[in-house]
Amino acid sequence: MGETLKLTSQYDGFELAAWHAPHQDARRGGLLLIQEIFGVTDHIRELADGFAADGYEVIAPSFYDRLEPGFEAAYDQESIQKGVQYSTATPWDQVAGDCQAAIDQLKTRGPVFVAGYCWGGAATWLAACRCDGVTAASSFYGRRISELKDETPRCPTILHFGKSDASIPMDRVEEIRALHADLPIYLYDAGHGFFSDRRTDYDADSARLARLRTLQLFHRTVTRRSED
């Protein structure tokens, strides 16, 4: 259902590619969908199509285009290491500028939401803290939020973590909770990557519940805004 479009980053004017999935039926809003370390893969495009079916116009930028245009990694160890390398070589200020470009594409047509996974979970937090025009954000197992934990989201934000995620010890989660006591943090009986059916830690029940909470957040936030 989707197509590729171009975004001009607010960071440096770089033109990066993005997957665009138009909303189906009535439009509920725009969604900035942020990749894992693996790039804009078939899994991300499938998630985009799923949110589009729920009424969201989705844009999923290729954040690593400066390093390797069209990067899509597999799930083997070599590819994981390359994805980690690209993620650490991508500065947060640049990520915020790329996010803003996608948000600006969407916000003229209604509210804009953000959801992201793994590296994208931390980037979702970043967008909620720094970008203009974000209505609500849902972050999934963002390990590197710990680097940004002193920043505060400017919109309603929820976080999802797996209790048995070896890459995100619970003490890191509790550090975030201590700094942001009013922010909902949901814990699941699952490991890292539980939302992806391509990952060994995929947990269908946790994924369904986290998705439901995400959609409820988006709907609730818009409803409250319309009542104010």
XYZ file of N, CA and C in Angstrom:
684
model
N 0.814 -1.205 0.000
C 0.000 0.000 0.000
C 0.853 1.263 0.000
N 2.137 1.174 0.392
C 2.935 2.366 0.585
C 3.799 2.729 -0.605
N 4.551 3.812 -0.417
C 5.460 4.305 -1.439
C 6.600 5.045 -0.753
N 7.669 5.301 -1.497
C 8.803 6.038 -0.966
C 8.665 7.514 -1.300
N 8.946 8.366 -0.311
C 8.990 9.808 -0.551
C 10.295 10.357 0.018
N 10.542 11.641 -0.179
C 11.755 12.282 0.300
C 11.423 13.324 1.365
N 12.288 13.390 2.386
C 12.175 14.396 3.431
C 13.446 15.234 3.438
N 13.311 16.517 3.751
C 14.469 17.389 3.897
C 14.683 17.661 5.374
N 15.784 17.162 5.916
C 16.047 17.252 7.344
C 16.147 18.695 7.815
N 15.574 18.951 8.986
C 15.699 20.256 9.623
C 17.075 20.436 10.262
N 17.848 19.366 10.300
C 19.180 19.416 10.917
C 20.224 20.007 9.983
N 20.294 19.471 8.745
C 21.365 19.878 7.830
C 20.921 20.001 6.383
N 19.604 19.905 6.132
C 19.112 19.999 4.764
C 19.301 18.748 3.942
N 19.784 17.670 4.570
C 19.981 16.409 3.853
C 18.636 15.842 3.408
N 18.603 15.265 2.228
C 17.382 14.646 1.719
C 17.440 13.138 1.966
N 16.560 12.655 2.825
C 16.522 11.242 3.154
C 15.219 10.628 2.676
N 15.267 9.338 2.420
C 14.080 8.616 1.972
C 13.197 8.269 3.164
N 11.935 8.034 2.898
C 11.002 7.608 3.937
C 9.910 6.755 3.297
N 9.456 5.772 4.030
C 8.318 4.960 3.595
C 7.040 5.675 4.004
N 6.121 5.814 3.065
C 4.869 6.523 3.308
C 3.712 5.568 3.055
N 2.914 5.348 4.088
C 1.722 4.507 3.970
C 0.501 5.387 4.200
N -0.302 5.652 3.179
C -1.478 6.519 3.349
C -2.537 5.857 4.215
N -3.270 6.689 4.936
C -4.325 6.166 5.800
C -5.411 5.504 4.967
N -6.061 4.526 5.575
C -7.198 3.863 4.942
C -8.459 4.259 5.706
N -9.544 4.485 4.973
C -10.804 4.918 5.573
C -10.620 6.295 6.225
N -11.314 6.575 7.317
C -11.266 7.894 7.949
C -9.892 8.143 8.567
N -9.365 9.361 8.365
C -8.026 9.693 8.868
C -8.098 10.055 10.348
N -7.312 9.353 11.171
C -7.253 9.624 12.605
C -6.077 10.531 12.974
N -5.105 10.640 12.071
C -3.934 11.458 12.351
C -2.738 10.964 11.562
N -1.615 11.610 11.799
C -0.363 11.190 11.195
C 0.473 10.440 12.213
N 1.337 9.576 11.729
C 2.196 8.792 12.620
C 3.617 8.777 12.079
N 4.548 9.273 12.880
C 5.971 9.091 12.625
C 6.364 7.752 13.228
N 6.723 6.798 12.386
C 7.082 5.449 12.818
C 8.600 5.306 12.717
N 9.252 4.991 13.835
C 10.715 5.013 13.885
C 11.278 3.601 13.978
N 12.185 3.329 13.087
C 12.803 2.020 12.871
C 13.588 1.498 14.068
N 13.854 0.190 14.028
C 14.853 -0.430 14.892
C 16.236 -0.154 14.295
N 17.267 -0.743 14.872
C 18.611 -0.574 14.309
C 18.732 -1.194 12.929
N 17.755 -1.976 12.525
C 17.832 -2.723 11.266
C 17.418 -1.902 10.045
N 16.961 -0.671 10.241
C 16.552 0.156 9.118
C 15.062 0.010 8.833
N 14.645 0.568 7.694
C 13.242 0.458 7.281
C 13.094 -0.856 6.518
N 12.832 -1.898 7.273
C 12.754 -3.263 6.754
C 11.330 -3.602 6.334
N 11.154 -4.809 5.846
C 9.799 -5.251 5.516
C 8.920 -5.285 6.755
N 9.532 -5.520 7.922
C 8.767 -5.511 9.176
C 8.233 -4.116 9.480
N 9.075 -3.085 9.321
C 8.632 -1.715 9.563
C 7.560 -1.323 8.552
N 7.744 -1.698 7.308
C 6.731 -1.384 6.296
C 5.417 -2.099 6.604
N 5.512 -3.308 7.123
C 4.300 -4.041 7.504
C 3.602 -3.361 8.676
N 4.385 -2.893 9.660
C 3.788 -2.149 10.768
C 3.125 -0.871 10.266
N 3.787 -0.199 9.326
C 3.208 1.023 8.755
C 1.868 0.726 8.100
N 1.803 -0.344 7.352
C 0.538 -0.702 6.706
C -0.535 -1.028 7.737
N -0.120 -1.643 8.855
C -1.083 -1.960 9.902
C -1.660 -0.718 10.548
N -0.804 0.254 10.834
C -1.304 1.512 11.405
C -2.133 2.282 10.376
N -1.760 2.185 9.107
C -2.545 2.837 8.060
C -3.960 2.263 8.012
N -4.066 0.962 8.226
C -5.384 0.322 8.253
C -6.229 0.827 9.417
N -5.564 1.329 10.470
C -6.272 1.895 11.615
C -6.614 3.365 11.414
N -6.240 3.925 10.267
C -6.602 5.300 9.964
C -5.487 6.316 10.116
N -4.236 5.845 10.229
C -3.112 6.759 10.404
C -2.285 6.848 9.122
N -1.967 8.080 8.739
C -1.039 8.298 7.636
C 0.370 8.181 8.206
N 1.129 7.215 7.720
C 2.399 6.852 8.352
C 3.586 7.288 7.501
N 4.592 7.855 8.163
C 5.884 8.126 7.537
C 6.962 7.461 8.389
N 7.784 6.624 7.743
C 8.881 5.928 8.420
C 10.189 6.311 7.745
N 10.918 7.303 8.296
C 12.153 7.774 7.663
C 13.275 6.740 7.720
N 14.155 6.802 6.720
C 15.365 5.968 6.700
C 16.484 6.765 7.363
N 16.616 6.649 8.660
C 17.495 7.514 9.433
C 18.980 7.291 9.134
N 19.326 6.155 8.535
C 20.738 5.878 8.281
C 21.140 6.149 6.837
N 20.332 6.902 6.106
C 20.619 7.145 4.684
C 21.944 7.867 4.457
N 22.384 8.659 5.399
C 23.667 9.350 5.224
C 24.825 8.356 5.223
N 24.630 7.236 5.911
C 25.677 6.230 6.044
C 25.567 5.141 4.980
N 24.346 4.736 4.682
C 24.103 3.719 3.651
C 22.662 3.858 3.162
N 22.455 4.505 2.023
C 21.094 4.684 1.524
C 20.358 3.356 1.377
N 19.115 3.331 1.860
C 18.301 2.127 1.735
C 18.717 0.985 2.635
N 19.446 1.270 3.700
C 19.946 0.218 4.581
C 18.812 -0.627 5.156
N 18.928 -1.933 4.995
C 18.026 -2.911 5.600
C 18.875 -4.084 6.068
N 18.905 -4.336 7.351
C 19.734 -5.407 7.899
C 18.898 -6.653 8.168
N 19.573 -7.780 8.149
C 18.962 -9.038 8.575
C 19.100 -9.134 10.101
N 18.819 -10.305 10.653
C 18.846 -10.469 12.095
C 20.018 -11.325 12.565
N 20.988 -11.547 11.688
C 22.183 -12.280 12.088
C 23.121 -11.350 12.846
N 24.137 -11.935 13.500
C 25.011 -11.161 14.363
C 25.782 -10.084 13.606
N 26.240 -10.395 12.405
C 26.982 -9.412 11.619
C 26.116 -8.195 11.300
N 24.881 -8.445 10.913
C 23.969 -7.342 10.594
C 23.621 -6.530 11.827
N 23.456 -7.214 12.955
C 23.169 -6.511 14.203
C 24.311 -5.573 14.552
N 25.537 -6.045 14.401
C 26.690 -5.201 14.705
C 26.754 -3.986 13.781
N 26.391 -4.180 12.517
C 26.385 -3.054 11.590
C 25.305 -2.052 11.978
N 24.142 -2.554 12.363
C 23.075 -1.668 12.803
C 23.456 -0.887 14.043
N 24.132 -1.539 14.985
C 24.598 -0.862 16.190
C 25.609 0.213 15.817
N 26.515 -0.110 14.894
C 27.516 0.858 14.436
C 26.845 2.093 13.844
N 25.840 1.873 13.005
C 25.147 3.002 12.378
C 24.383 3.819 13.416
N 23.797 3.149 14.392
C 23.018 3.874 15.394
C 23.917 4.769 16.240
N 25.088 4.282 16.607
C 25.992 5.088 17.427
C 26.650 6.201 16.612
N 26.684 6.047 15.290
C 27.268 7.076 14.420
C 26.244 8.126 14.006
N 25.037 8.015 14.504
C 23.954 8.944 14.149
C 23.647 9.812 15.363
N 24.064 11.078 15.363
C 23.883 11.930 16.544
C 22.422 12.274 16.802
N 22.107 12.475 18.069
C 20.721 12.737 18.447
C 20.190 14.036 17.856
N 21.024 15.060 17.743
C 20.552 16.313 17.139
C 20.114 16.087 15.689
N 20.842 15.241 15.003
C 20.486 14.900 13.617
C 19.171 14.133 13.581
N 19.004 13.201 14.499
C 17.769 12.419 14.569
C 16.574 13.340 14.800
N 16.739 14.302 15.714
C 15.645 15.234 15.995
C 15.275 16.038 14.752
N 16.286 16.466 13.985
C 16.009 17.213 12.757
C 15.311 16.381 11.705
N 15.681 15.101 11.613
C 15.018 14.203 10.669
C 13.574 13.934 11.102
N 13.387 13.746 12.412
C 12.029 13.548 12.929
C 11.149 14.760 12.636
N 11.709 15.942 12.842
C 10.935 17.156 12.633
C 10.476 17.278 11.188
N 11.323 16.831 10.254
C 10.942 16.885 8.840
C 9.703 16.038 8.575
N 9.642 14.850 9.172
C 8.473 13.982 8.995
C 7.246 14.577 9.675
N 7.440 15.103 10.887
C 6.324 15.711 11.610
C 5.751 16.885 10.821
N 6.631 17.700 10.248
C 6.170 18.857 9.474
C 5.375 18.435 8.245
N 5.725 17.285 7.675
C 4.965 16.766 6.528
C 3.550 16.399 6.929
N 3.372 15.980 8.172
C 2.090 15.425 8.613
C 1.199 16.416 9.353
N 1.790 17.381 10.043
C 1.009 18.155 11.011
C 0.016 19.128 10.384
N 0.175 19.455 9.112
C -0.793 20.347 8.477
C -2.133 19.654 8.245
N -2.154 18.340 8.387
C -3.372 17.578 8.119
C -4.000 16.980 9.382
N -3.526 17.415 10.550
C -4.111 16.913 11.781
C -3.055 16.555 12.812
N -3.463 15.906 13.899
C -2.527 15.565 14.973
C -1.459 14.583 14.489
N -0.297 14.636 15.133
C 0.824 13.756 14.770
C 1.269 12.971 15.996
N 1.402 11.674 15.826
C 1.839 10.779 16.887
C 3.185 10.166 16.504
N 3.856 9.597 17.496
C 5.149 8.954 17.254
C 5.162 7.599 17.944
N 5.681 6.593 17.242
C 5.921 5.278 17.827
C 7.229 4.747 17.270
N 8.016 4.085 18.128
C 9.286 3.549 17.662
C 9.753 2.395 18.530
N 10.664 1.600 17.977
C 11.048 0.330 18.576
C 12.574 0.214 18.669
N 13.068 -0.301 19.803
C 14.507 -0.532 19.975
C 15.233 0.820 19.901
N 16.167 1.000 18.985
C 16.777 2.327 18.797
C 15.688 3.371 18.567
N 14.654 2.993 17.837
C 13.536 3.894 17.585
C 12.738 4.223 18.830
N 12.815 3.369 19.850
C 12.157 3.694 21.108
C 12.805 4.885 21.783
N 14.146 4.936 21.738
C 14.858 6.091 22.272
C 14.622 7.320 21.402
N 14.599 7.130 20.086
C 14.340 8.249 19.176
C 12.922 8.789 19.362
N 11.990 7.931 19.722
C 10.622 8.380 20.024
C 10.622 9.294 21.243
N 11.346 8.894 22.268
C 11.498 9.746 23.459
C 12.092 11.094 23.069
N 13.122 11.054 22.240
C 13.768 12.277 21.775
C 12.773 13.194 21.070
N 11.982 12.622 20.161
C 11.002 13.419 19.429
C 9.970 14.032 20.372
N 9.550 13.257 21.366
C 8.576 13.772 22.338
C 9.154 14.918 23.153
N 10.461 14.901 23.381
C 11.117 15.927 24.190
C 11.478 17.171 23.385
N 11.884 16.998 22.131
C 12.496 18.114 21.397
C 11.695 18.632 20.210
N 10.840 17.807 19.635
C 10.200 18.205 18.371
C 8.900 18.963 18.604
N 8.592 19.860 17.687
C 7.350 20.620 17.729
C 6.255 19.883 16.959
N 5.053 19.890 17.518
C 3.915 19.336 16.797
C 3.597 17.887 17.096
N 4.165 17.323 18.174
C 3.867 15.934 18.539
C 2.704 15.914 19.529
N 1.678 15.155 19.212
C 0.489 15.081 20.055
C 0.636 14.049 21.162
N 1.245 12.898 20.861
C 1.471 11.842 21.845
C 2.508 10.879 21.276
N 3.173 10.127 22.172
C 4.249 9.239 21.741
C 4.217 7.935 22.526
N 4.569 6.844 21.833
C 4.613 5.520 22.438
C 5.959 4.878 22.107
N 6.769 4.645 23.141
C 8.143 4.163 22.973
C 8.259 2.711 23.417
N 8.849 1.886 22.544
C 9.014 0.466 22.833
C 10.484 0.125 23.078
N 10.769 -0.401 24.251
C 12.088 -0.890 24.686
C 13.257 -0.067 24.144
N 13.221 1.215 24.500
C 14.278 2.131 24.081
C 15.448 2.111 25.060
N 16.439 1.290 24.793
C 17.576 1.141 25.706
C 18.298 2.462 25.914
N 18.436 3.245 24.863
C 19.247 4.461 24.950
C 18.477 5.676 25.492
N 17.268 5.445 25.965
C 16.574 6.517 26.692
C 17.409 6.954 27.888
N 18.194 6.030 28.431
C 19.021 6.368 29.588
C 19.971 7.530 29.287
N 20.360 7.696 28.005
C 21.213 8.816 27.613
C 20.444 10.146 27.605
N 19.121 10.045 27.537
C 18.271 11.231 27.371
C 17.307 11.408 28.539
N 17.521 10.644 29.593
C 16.524 10.578 30.667
C 16.315 11.886 31.405
N 17.275 12.808 31.316
C 17.115 14.097 31.982
C 16.237 15.062 31.183
N 15.916 14.701 29.944
C 14.987 15.500 29.143
C 13.567 15.037 29.439
N 12.613 15.952 29.285
C 11.223 15.659 29.648
C 10.314 15.758 28.435
N 9.501 14.738 28.181
C 8.555 14.806 27.062
C 7.618 15.996 27.190
N 7.323 16.597 26.059
C 6.438 17.762 26.002
C 5.016 17.366 25.606
N 4.756 16.090 25.534
C 3.428 15.583 25.153
C 3.188 14.298 25.930
N 1.936 13.826 26.014
C 1.669 12.542 26.663
C 2.502 11.430 26.029
N 3.203 10.692 26.872
C 4.139 9.668 26.398
C 4.018 8.433 27.277
N 4.066 7.258 26.648
C 4.093 6.007 27.401
C 5.293 5.183 26.949
N 5.807 4.355 27.877
C 6.964 3.514 27.606
C 6.601 2.051 27.827
N 7.168 1.179 26.994
C 6.937 -0.261 27.097
C 8.293 -0.969 27.231
N 8.429 -1.830 28.237
C 9.658 -2.595 28.432
C 9.330 -4.051 28.766
N 10.221 -4.943 28.363
C 10.108 -6.351 28.739
C 10.831 -6.602 30.051
N 10.196 -7.313 30.945
C 10.796 -7.575 32.249
C 12.086 -8.393 32.142
N 12.178 -9.240 31.131
C 13.362 -10.098 30.988
C 14.289 -9.632 29.871
N 14.229 -8.344 29.549
C 15.087 -7.763 28.520
C 16.508 -7.645 29.072
N 17.418 -8.480 28.575
C 18.792 -8.484 29.086
C 19.545 -7.214 28.746
N 19.116 -6.503 27.705
C 19.814 -5.293 27.285
C 19.339 -4.046 28.032
N 18.225 -4.154 28.746
C 17.698 -3.016 29.512
C 17.392 -3.504 30.923
N 18.378 -3.479 31.812
C 18.142 -3.903 33.198
C 17.046 -3.062 33.847
N 16.332 -3.671 34.749
C 15.230 -2.972 35.398
C 15.690 -1.752 36.189
N 16.965 -1.711 36.615
C 17.407 -0.523 37.332
C 17.434 0.704 36.420
N 17.662 0.491 35.112
C 17.585 1.611 34.165
C 16.155 2.109 34.030
N 15.231 1.177 33.990
C 13.818 1.556 33.915
C 13.418 2.336 35.162
N 13.894 1.874 36.312
C 13.540 2.553 37.559
C 14.172 3.942 37.638
N 15.331 4.135 37.018
C 15.922 5.472 36.970
C 15.006 6.435 36.201
N 14.464 5.953 35.094
C 13.535 6.779 34.315
C 12.282 7.071 35.135
N 11.768 6.045 35.799
C 10.553 6.226 36.613
C 10.780 7.251 37.736
N 11.964 7.216 38.334
C 12.261 8.138 39.433
C 12.304 9.587 38.951
N 12.777 9.789 37.743
C 12.876 11.146 37.195
C 11.560 11.637 36.601
N 10.692 10.695 36.209
C 9.431 11.046 35.529
C 8.294 10.246 36.165
N 7.985 10.586 37.383
C 7.058 9.794 38.187
C 5.656 9.716 37.595
N 5.257 10.739 36.846
C 3.897 10.764 36.308
C 3.786 10.074 34.950
N 4.871 9.587 34.430
C 4.874 9.012 33.087
C 4.552 7.513 33.152
N 3.542 7.045 32.408
C 3.198 5.621 32.453
C 4.297 4.744 31.848
N 4.747 3.774 32.631
C 5.713 2.786 32.161
C 5.082 1.407 32.319
N 4.941 0.702 31.193
C 4.308 -0.616 31.204
C 5.375 -1.698 31.071
N 5.284 -2.708 31.942
C 6.212 -3.829 31.925
C 5.487 -5.090 31.475
N 6.169 -5.881 30.650
C 5.563 -7.080 30.061
C 6.416 -8.308 30.394
N 5.767 -9.452 30.477
C 6.486 -10.711 30.709
C 7.113 -11.159 29.393
N 8.159 -10.432 28.992
C 8.768 -10.661 27.681
C 10.182 -10.089 27.691
N 10.920 -10.363 26.610
C 12.270 -9.853 26.468
C 12.333 -8.702 25.487
N 13.531 -8.435 24.983
C 13.728 -7.337 24.039
C 13.134 -7.707 22.676
N 12.527 -6.736 22.024
C 11.970 -6.994 20.693
C 10.679 -7.778 20.705
N 9.938 -7.740 21.808
C 8.739 -8.578 21.910
C 7.640 -8.183 20.935
N 7.735 -6.995 20.342
C 6.689 -6.546 19.422
C 6.898 -7.070 18.001
N 8.087 -7.560 17.707
C 8.423 -7.985 16.344
C 8.325 -9.490 16.178
N 7.497 -9.929 15.232
C 7.374 -11.371 14.995
C 8.558 -11.932 14.213
N 9.559 -11.078 13.924
C 10.808 -11.540 13.308
C 11.855 -11.868 14.351
N 11.581 -11.552 15.605
C 12.575 -11.703 16.668
C 12.261 -12.921 17.522
N 13.307 -13.504 18.098
C 13.116 -14.695 18.927
C 12.341 -14.375 20.205
N 12.373 -13.125 20.645
C 11.660 -12.728 21.857
C 10.235 -12.264 21.592
N 9.754 -12.453 20.375
C 8.384 -12.044 20.059
C 7.401 -12.691 21.017
N 6.500 -11.877 21.554
C 5.458 -12.372 22.444
C 4.130 -11.788 21.980
N 3.298 -12.617 21.415
C 2.072 -12.139 20.770
C 1.141 -11.426 21.742
N 0.980 -11.969 22.953
C 0.071 -11.348 23.913
C 0.578 -9.977 24.342
N 1.880 -9.886 24.604
C 2.460 -8.600 24.999
C 2.353 -7.592 23.862
N 2.600 -8.055 22.640
C 2.525 -7.163 21.479
C 1.114 -6.624 21.292
N 0.121 -7.479 21.425
C -1.274 -7.035 21.260
C -1.644 -6.013 22.324
N -1.245 -6.269 23.565
C -1.584 -5.358 24.656
C -0.872 -4.016 24.477
N 0.397 -4.043 24.109
C 1.149 -2.803 23.909
C 0.568 -1.998 22.750
N 0.158 -2.673 21.697
C -0.447 -1.976 20.561
C -1.778 -1.346 20.960
N -2.573 -2.073 21.722
C -3.851 -1.545 22.191
C -3.641 -0.310 23.053
N -2.674 -0.362 23.950
C -2.390 0.794 24.804
C -1.924 1.989 23.969
N -1.171 1.707 22.922
C -0.695 2.775 22.033
C -1.859 3.448 21.328
N -2.740 2.662 20.743
C -3.882 3.224 20.039
C -4.825 3.957 20.998
N -4.975 3.427 22.205
C -5.817 4.100 23.204
C -5.227 5.449 23.586
N -3.901 5.505 23.737
C -3.246 6.782 24.038
C -3.513 7.800 22.941
N -3.329 7.385 21.691
C -3.544 8.307 20.573
C -4.981 8.823 20.564
N -5.925 7.907 20.711
C -7.347 8.291 20.680
C -7.695 9.175 21.872
N -7.233 8.810 23.042
C -7.559 9.562 24.265
C -7.001 10.976 24.208
N -5.790 11.115 23.670
C -5.163 12.427 23.632
C -5.923 13.367 22.705
N -6.338 12.848 21.561
C -7.106 13.674 20.612
C -8.455 14.044 21.203
N -9.080 13.101 21.877
C -10.384 13.355 22.489
C -10.296 14.449 23.552
N -9.258 14.385 24.363
C -9.087 15.404 25.396
C -8.842 16.776 24.793
N -8.047 16.814 23.724
C -7.762 18.093 23.073
C -9.026 18.707 22.491
N -9.893 17.858 21.923
C -11.127 18.371 21.321
C -12.104 18.865 22.379
N -11.978 18.345 23.622
C -12.882 18.746 24.694
C -12.415 20.013 25.392
N -11.121 20.351 25.252
C -10.564 21.536 25.934
C -11.027 22.836 25.271
